[in-house]
PDB file of C-alpha atoms in Angstrom:
ATOM      1  CA  MET A  15       5.259 -19.915  -3.121  1.00 48.00           C
ATOM      2  CA  GLU A  16       5.361 -19.282   0.628  1.00 49.00           C
ATOM      3  CA  MET A  17       6.903 -15.949   1.561  1.00 52.00           C
ATOM      4  CA  PRO A  18       9.444 -15.441   4.362  1.00 55.00           C
ATOM      5  CA  PRO A  19       7.901 -14.108   7.600  1.00 50.00           C
ATOM      6  CA  ARG A  20       7.595 -10.324   7.867  1.00 49.00           C
ATOM      7  CA  PRO A  21       9.539  -8.566  10.669  1.00 47.00           C
ATOM      8  CA  THR A  22       7.596  -8.050  13.885  1.00 45.00           C
ATOM      9  CA  PRO A  23       7.208  -4.640  15.588  1.00 41.00           C
ATOM     10  CA  SER A  24       9.970  -5.571  18.062  1.00 38.00           C
ATOM     11  CA  GLU A  25      12.412  -5.974  15.173  1.00 40.00           C
ATOM     12  CA  GLU A  26      12.126  -2.357  13.984  1.00 43.00           C
ATOM     13  CA  ALA A  27      15.648  -1.070  14.735  1.00 47.00           C
ATOM     14  CA  THR A  28      16.330  -1.170  10.994  1.00 84.00           C
ATOM     15  CA  ILE A  29      14.276  -0.892   7.823  1.00 90.00           C
ATOM     16  CA  GLN A  30      15.105  -3.280   4.996  1.00 93.00           C
ATOM     17  CA  VAL A  31      14.293  -2.138   1.466  1.00 96.00           C
ATOM     18  CA  LEU A  32      14.501  -3.870  -1.905  1.00 97.00           C
ATOM     19  CA  LEU A  33      15.239  -1.303  -4.633  1.00 97.00           C
ATOM     20  CA  VAL A  34      14.323  -2.649  -8.077  1.00 96.00           C
ATOM     21  CA  GLU A  35      15.946  -0.274 -10.573  1.00 95.00           C
ATOM     22  CA  ASP A  36      17.833  -0.997 -13.793  1.00 92.00           C
ATOM     23  CA  ASP A  37      19.413   2.482 -14.005  1.00 92.00           C
ATOM     24  CA  GLU A  38      22.723   1.701 -12.307  1.00 94.00           C
ATOM     25  CA  ARG A  39      23.622   5.324 -11.503  1.00 94.00           C
ATOM     26  CA  LEU A  40      20.197   6.163 -10.060  1.00 94.00           C
ATOM     27  CA  ALA A  41      20.144   2.930  -8.058  1.00 95.00           C
ATOM     28  CA  ARG A  42      23.600   3.681  -6.630  1.00 95.00           C
ATOM     29  CA  LEU A  43      22.714   7.274  -5.652  1.00 95.00           C
ATOM     30  CA  THR A  44      19.351   6.281  -4.150  1.00 95.00           C
ATOM     31  CA  ALA A  45      20.834   3.372  -2.197  1.00 95.00           C
ATOM     32  CA  ARG A  46      23.634   5.583  -0.865  1.00 95.00           C
ATOM     33  CA  TYR A  47      21.209   8.237   0.380  1.00 94.00           C
ATOM     34  CA  LEU A  48      18.942   5.694   2.082  1.00 94.00           C
ATOM     35  CA  GLN A  49      21.906   3.890   3.650  1.00 93.00           C
ATOM     36  CA  GLU A  50      23.159   7.194   5.062  1.00 92.00           C
ATOM     37  CA  HIS A  51      19.820   7.416   6.880  1.00 90.00           C
ATOM     38  CA  GLY A  52      19.990   3.944   8.395  1.00 91.00           C
ATOM     39  CA  ILE A  53      18.094   1.985   5.743  1.00 93.00           C
ATOM     40  CA  ILE A  54      19.436  -1.418   4.673  1.00 94.00           C
ATOM     41  CA  VAL A  55      19.144  -1.521   0.867  1.00 96.00           C
ATOM     42  CA  THR A  56      19.337  -4.465  -1.520  1.00 96.00           C
ATOM     43  CA  VAL A  57      19.480  -3.504  -5.200  1.00 96.00           C
ATOM     44  CA  SER A  58      17.973  -5.612  -7.960  1.00 95.00           C
ATOM     45  CA  ALA A  59      18.236  -4.705 -11.657  1.00 94.00           C
ATOM     46  CA  SER A  60      15.424  -6.852 -13.086  1.00 94.00           C
ATOM     47  CA  GLY A  61      11.936  -8.047 -12.282  1.00 92.00           C
ATOM     48  CA  THR A  62      12.962 -11.695 -12.419  1.00 93.00           C
ATOM     49  CA  ASP A  63      15.754 -11.143  -9.910  1.00 93.00           C
ATOM     50  CA  ALA A  64      13.462  -9.083  -7.670  1.00 94.00           C
ATOM     51  CA  LEU A  65      10.939 -11.925  -7.465  1.00 93.00           C
ATOM     52  CA  ALA A  66      13.742 -14.334  -6.600  1.00 93.00           C
ATOM     53  CA  GLN A  67      15.007 -11.968  -3.893  1.00 93.00           C
ATOM     54  CA  THR A  68      11.564 -11.662  -2.285  1.00 93.00           C
ATOM     55  CA  SER A  69      11.202 -15.438  -2.162  1.00 90.00           C
ATOM     56  CA  ARG A  70      14.392 -15.664  -0.093  1.00 90.00           C
ATOM     57  CA  HIS A  71      14.124 -12.614   2.144  1.00 91.00           C
ATOM     58  CA  ALA A  72      11.420 -10.528   3.837  1.00 89.00           C
ATOM     59  CA  TYR A  73      11.647  -6.795   3.158  1.00 93.00           C
ATOM     60  CA  ASP A  74       9.840  -3.944   4.869  1.00 92.00           C
ATOM     61  CA  VAL A  75       9.282  -2.009   1.626  1.00 95.00           C
ATOM     62  CA  ILE A  76       9.829  -2.670  -2.075  1.00 96.00           C
ATOM     63  CA  LEU A  77      10.753   0.277  -4.322  1.00 97.00           C
ATOM     64  CA  LEU A  78       9.733  -0.891  -7.777  1.00 95.00           C
ATOM     65  CA  ASP A  79      10.610   0.797 -11.073  1.00 92.00           C
ATOM     66  CA  LEU A  80       7.937   0.448 -13.743  1.00 89.00           C
ATOM     67  CA  MET A  81      10.201   0.181 -16.791  1.00 87.00           C
ATOM     68  CA  LEU A  82      12.349  -2.913 -16.259  1.00 89.00           C
ATOM     69  CA  PRO A  83      14.016  -5.309 -18.695  1.00 86.00           C
ATOM     70  CA  GLY A  84      12.122  -8.553 -19.216  1.00 82.00           C
ATOM     71  CA  ARG A  85       9.275  -8.582 -16.699  1.00 88.00           C
ATOM     72  CA  ASP A  86       8.133  -4.996 -16.126  1.00 89.00           C
ATOM     73  CA  GLY A  87       7.158  -3.455 -12.810  1.00 90.00           C
ATOM     74  CA  LEU A  88       3.420  -3.937 -13.287  1.00 91.00           C
ATOM     75  CA  GLU A  89       3.839  -7.672 -13.896  1.00 93.00           C
ATOM     76  CA  VAL A  90       6.178  -7.995 -10.922  1.00 94.00           C
ATOM     77  CA  CYS A  91       3.753  -6.055  -8.715  1.00 93.00           C
ATOM     78  CA  ARG A  92       0.829  -8.280  -9.686  1.00 91.00           C
ATOM     79  CA  GLU A  93       2.799 -11.438  -8.931  1.00 92.00           C
ATOM     80  CA  LEU A  94       4.001 -10.096  -5.585  1.00 93.00           C
ATOM     81  CA  ARG A  95       0.419  -9.332  -4.619  1.00 89.00           C
ATOM     82  CA  THR A  96      -0.522 -12.989  -5.053  1.00 88.00           C
ATOM     83  CA  ARG A  97       1.858 -13.955  -2.239  1.00 86.00           C
ATOM     84  CA  THR A  98       2.662 -10.990   0.001  1.00 86.00           C
ATOM     85  CA  ASP A  99       1.227  -7.760   1.418  1.00 85.00           C
ATOM     86  CA  VAL A 100       4.629  -6.024   1.643  1.00 90.00           C
ATOM     87  CA  PRO A 101       4.304  -2.265   0.967  1.00 92.00           C
ATOM     88  CA  ILE A 102       5.217  -1.449  -2.640  1.00 94.00           C
ATOM     89  CA  ILE A 103       6.147   2.038  -3.832  1.00 94.00           C
ATOM     90  CA  MET A 104       6.239   2.480  -7.614  1.00 90.00           C
ATOM     91  CA  LEU A 105       9.113   4.622  -8.930  1.00 89.00           C
ATOM     92  CA  THR A 106       8.832   5.656 -12.558  1.00 82.00           C
ATOM     93  CA  ALA A 107       9.320   8.432 -15.077  1.00 77.00           C
ATOM     94  CA  ARG A 108       5.746   7.861 -16.241  1.00 67.00           C
ATOM     95  CA  GLY A 109       3.930  10.330 -14.004  1.00 61.00           C
ATOM     96  CA  GLU A 110       0.567  10.758 -15.730  1.00 68.00           C
ATOM     97  CA  GLU A 111      -2.499  10.051 -13.605  1.00 71.00           C
ATOM     98  CA  ALA A 112      -3.517   7.113 -15.815  1.00 73.00           C
ATOM     99  CA  ASP A 113      -0.126   5.486 -15.204  1.00 73.00           C
ATOM    100  CA  ARG A 114      -0.375   6.046 -11.460  1.00 75.00           C
ATOM    101  CA  VAL A 115      -3.835   4.514 -11.393  1.00 78.00           C
ATOM    102  CA  LEU A 116      -2.565   1.525 -13.387  1.00 79.00           C
ATOM    103  CA  GLY A 117       0.220   1.037 -10.843  1.00 80.00           C
ATOM    104  CA  LEU A 118      -2.220   1.165  -7.937  1.00 82.00           C
ATOM    105  CA  GLU A 119      -4.609  -1.212  -9.687  1.00 82.00           C
ATOM    106  CA  SER A 120      -1.705  -3.649 -10.021  1.00 85.00           C
ATOM    107  CA  GLY A 121      -1.312  -3.643  -6.236  1.00 87.00           C
ATOM    108  CA  ALA A 122       1.101  -0.801  -5.423  1.00 89.00           C
ATOM    109  CA  ASP A 123       0.562   1.080  -2.164  1.00 88.00           C
ATOM    110  CA  ASP A 124       2.120   4.346  -3.304  1.00 87.00           C
ATOM    111  CA  TYR A 125       3.538   6.015  -6.402  1.00 86.00           C
ATOM    112  CA  LEU A 126       6.426   8.466  -6.789  1.00 87.00           C
ATOM    113  CA  PRO A 127       7.241   9.864 -10.255  1.00 87.00           C
ATOM    114  CA  LYS A 128      10.811  10.545 -11.361  1.00 86.00           C
ATOM    115  CA  PRO A 129      12.707  12.727 -10.821  1.00 86.00           C
ATOM    116  CA  TYR A 130      11.883  12.416  -7.134  1.00 87.00           C
ATOM    117  CA  SER A 131      13.286  14.003  -4.004  1.00 90.00           C
ATOM    118  CA  SER A 132      15.392  11.560  -1.972  1.00 91.00           C
ATOM    119  CA  ARG A 133      14.074  13.204   1.173  1.00 91.00           C
ATOM    120  CA  GLU A 134      10.463  12.622   0.096  1.00 91.00           C
ATOM    121  CA  LEU A 135      11.246   9.020  -0.816  1.00 94.00           C
ATOM    122  CA  LEU A 136      12.690   8.466   2.650  1.00 92.00           C
ATOM    123  CA  ALA A 137       9.571  10.001   4.235  1.00 90.00           C
ATOM    124  CA  ARG A 138       7.318   7.723   2.211  1.00 90.00           C
ATOM    125  CA  ILE A 139       9.327   4.636   3.119  1.00 93.00           C
ATOM    126  CA  ARG A 140       9.077   5.492   6.812  1.00 89.00           C
ATOM    127  CA  ALA A 141       5.350   6.191   6.501  1.00 86.00           C
ATOM    128  CA  GLN A 142       4.758   2.799   4.880  1.00 87.00           C
ATOM    129  CA  VAL A 143       6.784   1.056   7.588  1.00 87.00           C
ATOM    130  CA  ARG A 144       4.885   2.834  10.378  1.00 82.00           C
ATOM    131  CA  ARG A 145       1.628   1.769   8.759  1.00 78.00           C
ATOM    132  CA  ALA A 146       2.782  -1.812   8.241  1.00 78.00           C
ATOM    133  CA  ARG A 147       3.971  -2.067  11.853  1.00 73.00           C
ATOM    134  CA  GLY A 148       0.687  -0.745  13.203  1.00 65.00           C
ATOM    135  CA  LYS A 149       2.030   2.625  14.322  1.00 55.00           C
ATOM    136  CA  ALA A 150       0.213   4.908  11.889  1.00 50.00           C
ATOM    137  CA  GLY A 151      -2.910   5.547  13.922  1.00 50.00           C
ATOM    138  CA  PRO A 152      -3.846   6.774  17.388  1.00 49.00           C
ATOM    139  CA  THR A 153      -5.047   3.438  18.758  1.00 52.00           C
ATOM    140  CA  SER A 154      -3.801  -0.132  18.817  1.00 63.00           C
ATOM    141  CA  HIS A 155      -7.056  -1.599  20.161  1.00 80.00           C
ATOM    142  CA  PRO A 156      -9.196  -3.796  17.884  1.00 87.00           C
ATOM    143  CA  VAL A 157     -11.739  -1.856  15.861  1.00 89.00           C
ATOM    144  CA  HIS A 158     -15.257  -3.317  15.627  1.00 90.00           C
ATOM    145  CA  ALA A 159     -17.632  -2.062  12.955  1.00 90.00           C
ATOM    146  CA  GLY A 160     -20.665  -4.279  12.568  1.00 88.00           C
ATOM    147  CA  ARG A 161     -19.539  -7.533  10.926  1.00 89.00           C
ATOM    148  CA  LEU A 162     -16.006  -6.246  10.509  1.00 92.00           C
ATOM    149  CA  VAL A 163     -13.124  -6.529  13.013  1.00 93.00           C
ATOM    150  CA  LEU A 164      -9.655  -5.025  12.533  1.00 92.00           C
ATOM    151  CA  ASP A 165      -6.640  -5.512  14.788  1.00 90.00           C
ATOM    152  CA  PRO A 166      -4.005  -2.760  14.248  1.00 84.00           C
ATOM    153  CA  ARG A 167      -1.414  -4.665  16.272  1.00 79.00           C
ATOM    154  CA  SER A 168      -1.314  -7.611  13.864  1.00 81.00           C
ATOM    155  CA  LEU A 169      -2.675  -5.790  10.791  1.00 82.00           C
ATOM    156  CA  SER A 170      -5.331  -8.506  10.569  1.00 88.00           C
ATOM    157  CA  ALA A 171      -8.954  -8.083   9.576  1.00 92.00           C
ATOM    158  CA  SER A 172     -11.983 -10.346   9.413  1.00 93.00           C
ATOM    159  CA  LEU A 173     -15.524 -10.145   8.100  1.00 93.00           C
ATOM    160  CA  ASP A 174     -18.112 -12.415   9.722  1.00 91.00           C
ATOM    161  CA  GLY A 175     -15.188 -14.197  11.377  1.00 91.00           C
ATOM    162  CA  LYS A 176     -13.475 -14.960   8.071  1.00 93.00           C
ATOM    163  CA  PRO A 177      -9.975 -13.497   7.607  1.00 93.00           C
ATOM    164  CA  LEU A 178      -9.380 -10.890   4.917  1.00 93.00           C
ATOM    165  CA  THR A 179      -6.146 -10.574   2.962  1.00 89.00           C
ATOM    166  CA  LEU A 180      -5.333  -6.857   2.762  1.00 89.00           C
ATOM    167  CA  THR A 181      -2.331  -4.798   1.760  1.00 84.00           C
ATOM    168  CA  THR A 182      -1.067  -2.300   4.337  1.00 82.00           C
ATOM    169  CA  TYR A 183      -2.716   0.593   2.506  1.00 83.00           C
ATOM    170  CA  GLU A 184      -6.019  -1.273   2.182  1.00 88.00           C
ATOM    171  CA  PHE A 185      -5.896  -2.049   5.908  1.00 89.00           C
ATOM    172  CA  SER A 186      -5.213   1.599   6.765  1.00 87.00           C
ATOM    173  CA  LEU A 187      -8.025   2.842   4.526  1.00 91.00           C
ATOM    174  CA  LEU A 188     -10.498   0.312   5.908  1.00 93.00           C
ATOM    175  CA  ARG A 189      -9.417   1.151   9.455  1.00 91.00           C
ATOM    176  CA  VAL A 190     -10.109   4.858   8.896  1.00 90.00           C
ATOM    177  CA  LEU A 191     -13.570   4.033   7.553  1.00 93.00           C
ATOM    178  CA  ALA A 192     -14.294   1.524  10.337  1.00 92.00           C
ATOM    179  CA  GLU A 193     -13.280   3.965  13.069  1.00 88.00           C
ATOM    180  CA  ARG A 194     -15.799   6.412  11.571  1.00 89.00           C
ATOM    181  CA  ALA A 195     -18.441   3.882  10.508  1.00 90.00           C
ATOM    182  CA  GLY A 196     -21.701   5.483   9.464  1.00 89.00           C
ATOM    183  CA  ARG A 197     -20.008   8.771   8.557  1.00 89.00           C
ATOM    184  CA  VAL A 198     -19.422   9.944   5.005  1.00 90.00           C
ATOM    185  CA  LEU A 199     -15.764  10.761   4.307  1.00 89.00           C
ATOM    186  CA  SER A 200     -14.663  12.673   1.224  1.00 87.00           C
ATOM    187  CA  ARG A 201     -11.689  11.630  -0.882  1.00 84.00           C
ATOM    188  CA  GLU A 202      -9.711  14.533   0.549  1.00 81.00           C
ATOM    189  CA  GLN A 203     -10.486  13.460   4.122  1.00 83.00           C
ATOM    190  CA  LEU A 204      -9.479   9.884   3.378  1.00 85.00           C
ATOM    191  CA  LEU A 205      -6.215  10.964   1.755  1.00 80.00           C
ATOM    192  CA  ASP A 206      -5.405  13.151   4.741  1.00 75.00           C
ATOM    193  CA  LEU A 207      -6.331  10.529   7.347  1.00 79.00           C
ATOM    194  CA  VAL A 208      -4.609   7.591   5.652  1.00 78.00           C
ATOM    195  CA  LYS A 209      -1.542   9.018   4.000  1.00 62.00           C
ATOM    196  CA  GLY A 210      -0.662  12.208   5.854  1.00 47.00           C
ATOM    197  CA  SER A 211       0.971  15.335   4.537  1.00 37.00           C
ATOM    198  CA  ALA A 212       4.196  13.680   3.319  1.00 36.00           C
ATOM    199  CA  ASP A 213       2.516  11.996   0.380  1.00 41.00           C
ATOM    200  CA  GLU A 214       1.264  13.312  -2.943  1.00 43.00           C
ATOM    201  CA  VAL A 215      -2.486  13.874  -3.139  1.00 44.00           C
ATOM    202  CA  PHE A 216      -4.396  12.585  -6.103  1.00 50.00           C
ATOM    203  CA  ASP A 217      -8.065  11.717  -5.778  1.00 54.00           C
ATOM    204  CA  ARG A 218      -8.317   8.675  -8.007  1.00 69.00           C
ATOM    205  CA  SER A 219      -5.934   6.706  -5.803  1.00 78.00           C
ATOM    206  CA  VAL A 220      -8.751   6.493  -3.246  1.00 84.00           C
ATOM    207  CA  ASP A 221     -11.190   5.230  -5.881  1.00 87.00           C
ATOM    208  CA  VAL A 222      -8.759   2.494  -6.927  1.00 87.00           C
ATOM    209  CA  HIS A 223      -8.248   1.256  -3.365  1.00 88.00           C
ATOM    210  CA  ILE A 224     -11.994   1.380  -2.627  1.00 92.00           C
ATOM    211  CA  PHE A 225     -12.534  -0.747  -5.738  1.00 91.00           C
ATOM    212  CA  ARG A 226      -9.968  -3.271  -4.508  1.00 90.00           C
ATOM    213  CA  LEU A 227     -11.512  -3.362  -1.024  1.00 94.00           C
ATOM    214  CA  ARG A 228     -14.948  -4.036  -2.471  1.00 94.00           C
ATOM    215  CA  GLN A 229     -13.577  -7.060  -4.314  1.00 93.00           C
ATOM    216  CA  LYS A 230     -12.642  -8.485  -0.909  1.00 93.00           C
ATOM    217  CA  LEU A 231     -15.586  -7.296   1.205  1.00 93.00           C
ATOM    218  CA  GLU A 232     -18.702  -7.471  -0.938  1.00 92.00           C
ATOM    219  CA  VAL A 233     -20.776 -10.390  -2.207  1.00 91.00           C
ATOM    220  CA  ASP A 234     -21.493  -8.292  -5.298  1.00 93.00           C
ATOM    221  CA  PRO A 235     -18.855  -5.545  -5.652  1.00 90.00           C
ATOM    222  CA  ARG A 236     -20.930  -3.793  -8.324  1.00 90.00           C
ATOM    223  CA  ASN A 237     -23.765  -3.358  -5.812  1.00 91.00           C
ATOM    224  CA  PRO A 238     -21.939  -2.746  -2.522  1.00 92.00           C
ATOM    225  CA  ARG A 239     -23.889  -2.987   0.704  1.00 91.00           C
ATOM    226  CA  LEU A 240     -21.010  -2.541   3.137  1.00 92.00           C
ATOM    227  CA  LEU A 241     -18.629  -0.031   1.567  1.00 93.00           C
ATOM    228  CA  LYS A 242     -20.955   2.546   0.037  1.00 93.00           C
ATOM    229  CA  THR A 243     -20.533   5.485  -2.314  1.00 92.00           C
ATOM    230  CA  VAL A 244     -22.477   8.617  -1.381  1.00 90.00           C
ATOM    231  CA  ARG A 245     -22.744  10.454  -4.670  1.00 88.00           C
ATOM    232  CA  GLY A 246     -21.056  13.834  -4.662  1.00 86.00           C
ATOM    233  CA  ALA A 247     -19.851  13.388  -1.070  1.00 88.00           C
ATOM    234  CA  GLY A 248     -17.525  10.411  -0.669  1.00 90.00           C
ATOM    235  CA  TYR A 249     -17.544   6.956   0.889  1.00 93.00           C
ATOM    236  CA  MET A 250     -19.085   5.399   3.996  1.00 93.00           C
ATOM    237  CA  LEU A 251     -18.744   2.090   5.802  1.00 93.00           C
ATOM    238  CA  ALA A 252     -22.234   0.871   6.701  1.00 90.00           C
ATOM    239  CA  THR A 253     -22.683  -1.177   9.861  1.00 74.00           C
ATOM    240  CA  GLY A 254     -26.434  -1.561  10.417  1.00 56.00           C
ATOM    241  CA  THR A 255     -29.058  -3.643   8.677  1.00 43.00           C
ATOM    242  CA  GLU A 256     -28.255  -1.867   5.441  1.00 44.00           C
ATOM    243  CA  ALA A 257     -24.901  -3.673   5.461  1.00 45.00           C
ATOM    244  CA  GLU A 258     -26.364  -7.148   5.735  1.00 45.00           C
ATOM    245  CA  PRO A 259     -25.950  -9.378   2.645  1.00 42.00           C
TER     246      PRO A 259
END
């Protein structure tokens, strides 16, 4: 199903959020707080309805509860990822690391366990929107790293001239690596450079997103030649002959 067009950077006077939450009281309180801070909020109480809403309207961010009636948040997230790169923030009472990793592996960009601070949620929404609109980094010029080209203005990327389909977080992570191609970056450095201080730090989120990037960049993701692991140190984007297939 073709998705509605995403807002362009010139249309950023407002942020439009889809809140998918079946707890009526929590949804009402969260929507009220966000609306008081200039966010336009649409509330959906089920996964089925949320998918229908996203087919009719383009949102800047989706706040997605994990435990939903009928189709749960993980299933909804996976389906959304087949047709859109809209930033998705998982909201759930299940805060164990394994659950967070599962959410990220399903395609979420961020994860906030309940009970959460409304102020922190607002900060994360704004951070995702800045990233999606190409305002998260210091430069808007295209980034060239060997066979890879990234354009922060359009959030587009290509490898050997072929377009890549990336989520906003994947684009931001790849951009950080491309801007420092040939340098080894630790998980902590990547978390700091990509997400900033407003977001929760947990190392395995980087591993999950690196895994997803390799599925899109590498001929053989199990033996990466472009996005390399340096054991005990971190990750590096290779750009020389070692990166050739």
